[in-house]
Structures are given as structure tokens and as C-alpha cells.
């Protein structure tokens, strides 16, 4: 009997302590901050409230750009203008949309439209640059230590796939989720249908996913998105004449999926 009473008292005290911790005032260093959203976020971070709660206080119209640079290329003189152009295209869907402060770029960082601008992309555009080099494939047969072929050759039996951009992108996206740096809206710039699993994973967890792809993208992949654009139009600045007709593109010219 005494043990039961002791257990009930400890439970009541535990619940009361949790209520006090949630309602007690927390000292927040404002440092001249007047934005109520920033003040609330700082307070929640100090209380260590779960990120699922903090997401409700974030900007609901912020959009993270996830850019597969090998499958969504631009002209060299367009690299730094891509972000403003993408934001202008998003605002044709909803004027409140804006790009967030975090952009993820994955792929070969030595591409001619990326390599000269790496410093500016990382420091001025707040981009996370992740190199995804092609690697040699190793035979996966038991007790076989041989390198069977470079990644550019046709596949062979017992071959272990090499690390490619979509796998690294998925790892980085999960990292952003755990660090609470991913906005509720995500724009995936890639024509590669291997990203379908990434799109589904984000949507299952309550994220809105947009896709920007070339006209050669598979219909099934593009159809997973909440809205889609043609990348070769979205990445360049819209002219005054095209603003009336550009609106969000749905990749209707995409070829049908392979029958095999």
C-alpha cells in the first residue's frame, strides 16, 4: 500500500515539475532583438522543446533549395542569379514564398558553373556544398578484393553500386532535419527519378515538396511533387512578357516512364 502511494506521489510531482518547466520564465538574451518570432525561437531552443513543436512557429512560406547540380545545370554566368530567379518563380505560385537561408548543393563541385563561385556560394549565399565524386566499384562477391570497373562502364554481376549524388543528398537532408534547419517547404532541383524515395520520405513527415526538372524527367517522378517547374525556365530570370504565362509549370512535356 505504501509503495503504491509513493508511486502516485512521485508521478504527481513529476507531472508538476514538467508543468513548471514549461511555464516558468526563461532568461533570453535579446541583444536588441525585436522580432517576436526570433524571441520565441530563442526561448524554445533554451527550453529544448522538440523540433516538431518549433516547426509550427517557423515561417510557413520559407523554401529550402536542394540542388542536384549535375542533373540541373545552368550557364556559367547564371550561377549566382539562380537563387533570385528561383524565388521569383516560386512567387508566381504564392507571393509569400521566399527562399530560406539554407541551400544544399550536391554533386561535382568542379563543374565550370560551380568551381569559380564556391567561396561566394558558401559565404554569401549560405550554401552547403557537398562533393559527390564518382568512385570505383568493388566486386561484392564473397572473398573477392578486386576493383571490377570504373563507375562509367555497364554494370556487372555481383557489383556493389558506387556512392552517387542522390544517396549523399538523402544523408544531408536527414542531417538538416535532425538539426532543425529544414523548412516546411522544399524545392528539389533534379531530373533524376532516383530521388523519388527522398520525395516520399519528406512528404510522409509533413513537408511540402516542389520539383524543378528538365522536360526529359519521368512523369511518375514529377507527379510525386506538390507543384513542379521546368528547370531551364525557372533558373533564368523571367521577362515581363513571360511572367503572365510562366506560372508554375507541370512538366507536361516529360516523356512517359520506361516500359521495361
Coordinates of C-alpha atoms in Angstrom, one line a residue:
X1 CA 0.0 0.0 0.0
X2 CA 2.8 2.4 1.0
X3 CA 4.6 1.6 -2.3
X4 CA 1.5 2.5 -4.3
X5 CA 1.1 5.8 -2.5
X6 CA 4.8 6.5 -3.0
X7 CA 4.5 5.8 -6.8
X8 CA 1.4 8.0 -7.1
X9 CA 3.2 10.9 -5.3
X10 CA 6.3 10.6 -7.5
X11 CA 4.1 10.7 -10.6
X12 CA 2.2 13.8 -9.4
X13 CA 5.5 15.5 -8.6
X14 CA 7.0 14.6 -11.9
X15 CA 4.0 16.0 -13.8
X16 CA 4.0 19.1 -11.7
X17 CA 7.7 19.6 -12.4
X18 CA 7.2 19.3 -16.1
X19 CA 4.4 21.9 -16.0
X20 CA 6.6 24.3 -14.1
X21 CA 9.5 23.8 -16.6
X22 CA 7.1 24.6 -19.5
X23 CA 5.6 27.7 -17.9
X24 CA 8.5 29.1 -15.8
X25 CA 10.1 32.2 -17.3
X26 CA 13.3 31.7 -19.2
X27 CA 16.1 34.3 -19.3
X28 CA 16.6 35.1 -23.0
X29 CA 19.4 37.4 -24.2
X30 CA 17.6 39.6 -26.6
X31 CA 20.6 41.7 -27.8
X32 CA 18.2 44.3 -29.3
X33 CA 16.0 41.7 -30.9
X34 CA 12.5 43.0 -31.5
X35 CA 11.1 40.3 -33.8
X36 CA 8.7 38.2 -31.7
X37 CA 9.3 35.1 -33.8
X38 CA 13.0 35.2 -33.1
X39 CA 12.4 35.8 -29.4
X40 CA 10.1 32.8 -29.3
X41 CA 12.5 30.6 -31.2
X42 CA 15.4 31.5 -28.8
X43 CA 13.2 30.8 -25.8
X44 CA 12.2 27.4 -27.2
X45 CA 15.8 26.5 -28.0
X46 CA 16.8 27.2 -24.4
X47 CA 13.9 25.1 -23.1
X48 CA 14.9 22.3 -25.6
X49 CA 11.3 21.9 -26.9
X50 CA 11.2 19.2 -29.7
X51 CA 11.7 20.4 -33.2
X52 CA 8.2 19.2 -34.2
X53 CA 6.8 22.0 -32.0
X54 CA 9.3 24.6 -33.2
X55 CA 8.3 23.9 -36.8
X56 CA 4.9 25.3 -36.1
X57 CA 6.5 28.7 -35.2
X58 CA 8.7 28.8 -38.2
X59 CA 7.9 30.8 -41.4
X60 CA 5.3 28.6 -43.2
X61 CA 6.3 30.1 -46.6
X62 CA 10.1 29.6 -46.4
X63 CA 11.5 27.2 -49.0
X64 CA 14.8 25.2 -48.9
X65 CA 16.5 24.7 -52.2
X66 CA 18.0 21.2 -52.7
X67 CA 20.1 21.4 -55.9
X68 CA 21.4 18.4 -57.7
X69 CA 24.0 20.4 -59.7
X70 CA 24.9 17.6 -62.1
X71 CA 21.3 17.0 -63.2
X72 CA 20.2 20.6 -63.1
X73 CA 22.9 22.7 -64.8
X74 CA 23.0 26.3 -65.7
X75 CA 25.1 28.6 -67.8
X76 CA 28.3 29.8 -66.0
X77 CA 27.1 33.5 -65.9
X78 CA 23.8 32.4 -64.3
X79 CA 25.1 30.6 -61.2
X80 CA 24.7 33.4 -58.7
X81 CA 21.4 34.6 -60.2
X82 CA 19.8 31.3 -59.8
X83 CA 18.5 32.0 -56.3
X84 CA 16.7 35.2 -57.1
X85 CA 15.3 33.6 -60.3
X86 CA 14.0 30.6 -58.4
X87 CA 12.4 32.8 -55.8
X88 CA 10.7 34.9 -58.4
X89 CA 9.3 31.7 -60.0
X90 CA 8.1 30.5 -56.6
X91 CA 6.3 33.7 -56.0
X92 CA 4.2 33.2 -59.2
X93 CA 2.7 30.3 -57.2
X94 CA 2.3 32.3 -54.0
X95 CA 3.7 35.8 -53.4
X96 CA 4.6 34.9 -49.8
X97 CA 7.1 32.2 -50.8
X98 CA 10.7 33.0 -50.2
X99 CA 14.0 31.0 -50.2
X100 CA 15.3 30.2 -46.7
X101 CA 18.8 31.0 -45.6
X102 CA 20.0 27.4 -46.1
X103 CA 20.6 25.9 -49.6
X104 CA 22.0 22.4 -50.2
X105 CA 24.1 21.8 -53.3
X106 CA 25.3 18.2 -54.0
X107 CA 27.3 17.0 -56.9
X108 CA 30.6 17.5 -58.7
X109 CA 32.0 20.8 -57.3
X110 CA 34.5 21.1 -60.1
X111 CA 31.8 21.8 -62.7
X112 CA 32.5 25.0 -64.6
X113 CA 29.5 26.9 -63.3
X114 CA 30.2 25.9 -59.6
X115 CA 34.0 25.8 -59.2
X116 CA 34.8 29.6 -59.7
X117 CA 31.9 30.6 -57.3
X118 CA 32.5 28.2 -54.4
X119 CA 33.6 30.9 -52.0
X120 CA 30.6 33.2 -52.8
X121 CA 28.1 30.3 -52.7
X122 CA 29.3 29.2 -49.3
X123 CA 29.8 32.6 -47.7
X124 CA 27.4 35.0 -49.4
X125 CA 24.6 32.6 -50.5
X126 CA 24.8 30.4 -47.3
X127 CA 25.0 27.2 -49.4
X128 CA 26.1 23.8 -48.0
X129 CA 28.4 22.4 -50.8
X130 CA 28.8 18.7 -50.7
X131 CA 31.1 17.0 -53.2
X132 CA 29.7 13.7 -54.7
X133 CA 32.6 12.2 -56.7
X134 CA 32.2 9.1 -58.9
X135 CA 34.1 6.3 -57.3
X136 CA 35.4 2.9 -58.5
X137 CA 33.2 -0.1 -57.9
X138 CA 34.4 -3.1 -56.0
X139 CA 33.2 -6.7 -56.6
X140 CA 30.8 -7.8 -54.0
X141 CA 31.3 -11.5 -54.5
X142 CA 32.5 -13.3 -51.3
X143 CA 36.2 -13.1 -50.8
X144 CA 36.8 -11.0 -53.9
X145 CA 39.1 -8.0 -53.3
X146 CA 39.2 -6.8 -57.0
X147 CA 38.1 -3.4 -58.3
X148 CA 35.9 -4.5 -61.2
X149 CA 35.4 -1.3 -63.2
X150 CA 35.0 2.4 -63.1
X151 CA 31.5 3.8 -62.5
X152 CA 31.1 4.8 -66.1
X153 CA 31.0 1.3 -67.5
X154 CA 28.0 -1.0 -67.7
X155 CA 27.1 -2.9 -64.6
X156 CA 28.4 -6.4 -63.9
X157 CA 27.0 -9.2 -61.7
X158 CA 28.0 -9.1 -58.0
X159 CA 28.8 -5.4 -58.4
X160 CA 28.3 -3.1 -55.4
X161 CA 26.9 0.3 -56.5
X162 CA 29.2 3.4 -56.0
X163 CA 28.2 6.4 -53.9
X164 CA 26.1 8.8 -56.0
X165 CA 24.6 12.2 -55.5
X166 CA 21.1 11.0 -54.5
X167 CA 22.4 8.9 -51.6
X168 CA 24.6 11.8 -50.3
X169 CA 21.6 14.2 -50.8
X170 CA 19.4 11.9 -48.7
X171 CA 22.0 11.8 -45.9
X172 CA 22.3 15.6 -45.9
X173 CA 18.6 16.1 -45.9
X174 CA 18.3 13.8 -42.8
X175 CA 21.0 15.8 -41.2
X176 CA 19.2 19.1 -41.8
X177 CA 16.0 17.6 -40.3
X178 CA 17.8 16.5 -37.2
X179 CA 19.5 20.0 -36.9
X180 CA 16.0 21.6 -37.4
X181 CA 17.3 23.6 -40.4
X182 CA 14.8 22.3 -43.0
X183 CA 11.8 24.5 -43.8
X184 CA 8.3 23.1 -44.2
X185 CA 8.6 23.6 -48.0
X186 CA 11.4 22.0 -50.1
X187 CA 12.3 22.6 -53.7
X188 CA 14.2 19.7 -55.2
X189 CA 16.1 20.7 -58.4
X190 CA 16.8 17.4 -60.2
X191 CA 15.7 15.4 -63.2
X192 CA 16.9 12.1 -61.6
X193 CA 13.9 9.9 -60.7
X194 CA 16.1 8.1 -58.1
X195 CA 15.1 11.0 -55.8
X196 CA 11.6 9.6 -55.6
X197 CA 12.3 7.9 -52.3
X198 CA 13.6 11.2 -50.9
X199 CA 10.4 13.0 -52.0
X200 CA 8.2 10.3 -50.4
X201 CA 10.2 10.4 -47.2
X202 CA 9.8 14.1 -46.8
X203 CA 6.1 14.1 -47.7
X204 CA 5.4 11.3 -45.1
X205 CA 6.9 13.6 -42.5
X206 CA 4.7 16.6 -43.4
X207 CA 6.9 18.5 -45.8
X208 CA 5.6 20.1 -49.0
X209 CA 7.9 19.1 -51.9
X210 CA 8.3 21.0 -55.1
X211 CA 10.3 19.6 -58.1
X212 CA 12.2 21.6 -60.7
X213 CA 13.2 19.2 -63.6
X214 CA 14.0 19.2 -67.3
X215 CA 11.4 18.2 -69.8
X216 CA 13.0 14.7 -70.1
X217 CA 12.0 13.8 -66.5
X218 CA 9.8 10.8 -65.9
X219 CA 6.1 11.7 -65.4
X220 CA 5.8 9.4 -62.4
X221 CA 8.7 11.1 -60.6
X222 CA 7.5 14.7 -61.4
X223 CA 3.9 13.6 -60.4
X224 CA 5.0 13.0 -56.8
X225 CA 5.5 16.7 -56.2
X226 CA 3.0 19.1 -54.8
X227 CA 3.9 21.5 -57.7
X228 CA 6.6 21.4 -60.4
X229 CA 8.5 23.6 -62.7
X230 CA 10.7 23.3 -65.8
X231 CA 14.2 23.9 -64.5
X232 CA 15.6 25.5 -67.7
X233 CA 12.9 28.2 -67.4
X234 CA 12.8 28.5 -63.6
X235 CA 16.6 29.1 -63.3
X236 CA 16.7 32.1 -65.6
X237 CA 15.1 35.4 -64.8
X238 CA 11.5 35.7 -66.3
X239 CA 11.0 38.5 -68.7
X240 CA 8.0 40.9 -68.2
X241 CA 6.2 39.1 -71.1
X242 CA 6.8 35.6 -69.8
X243 CA 5.6 36.5 -66.2
X244 CA 2.0 36.3 -67.5
X245 CA 2.3 32.9 -68.9
X246 CA 5.1 31.2 -66.9
X247 CA 3.2 30.4 -63.7
X248 CA 4.1 27.1 -62.2
X249 CA 5.0 24.6 -64.9
X250 CA 3.9 21.0 -64.6
X251 CA 6.4 19.3 -66.9
X252 CA 3.7 18.1 -69.3
X253 CA 6.3 17.6 -72.0
X254 CA 8.0 14.9 -69.8
X255 CA 8.5 11.6 -71.6
X256 CA 6.5 8.6 -70.3
X257 CA 8.2 6.2 -67.9
X258 CA 10.2 3.3 -69.4
X259 CA 8.0 0.2 -70.2
X260 CA 10.8 -2.2 -69.3

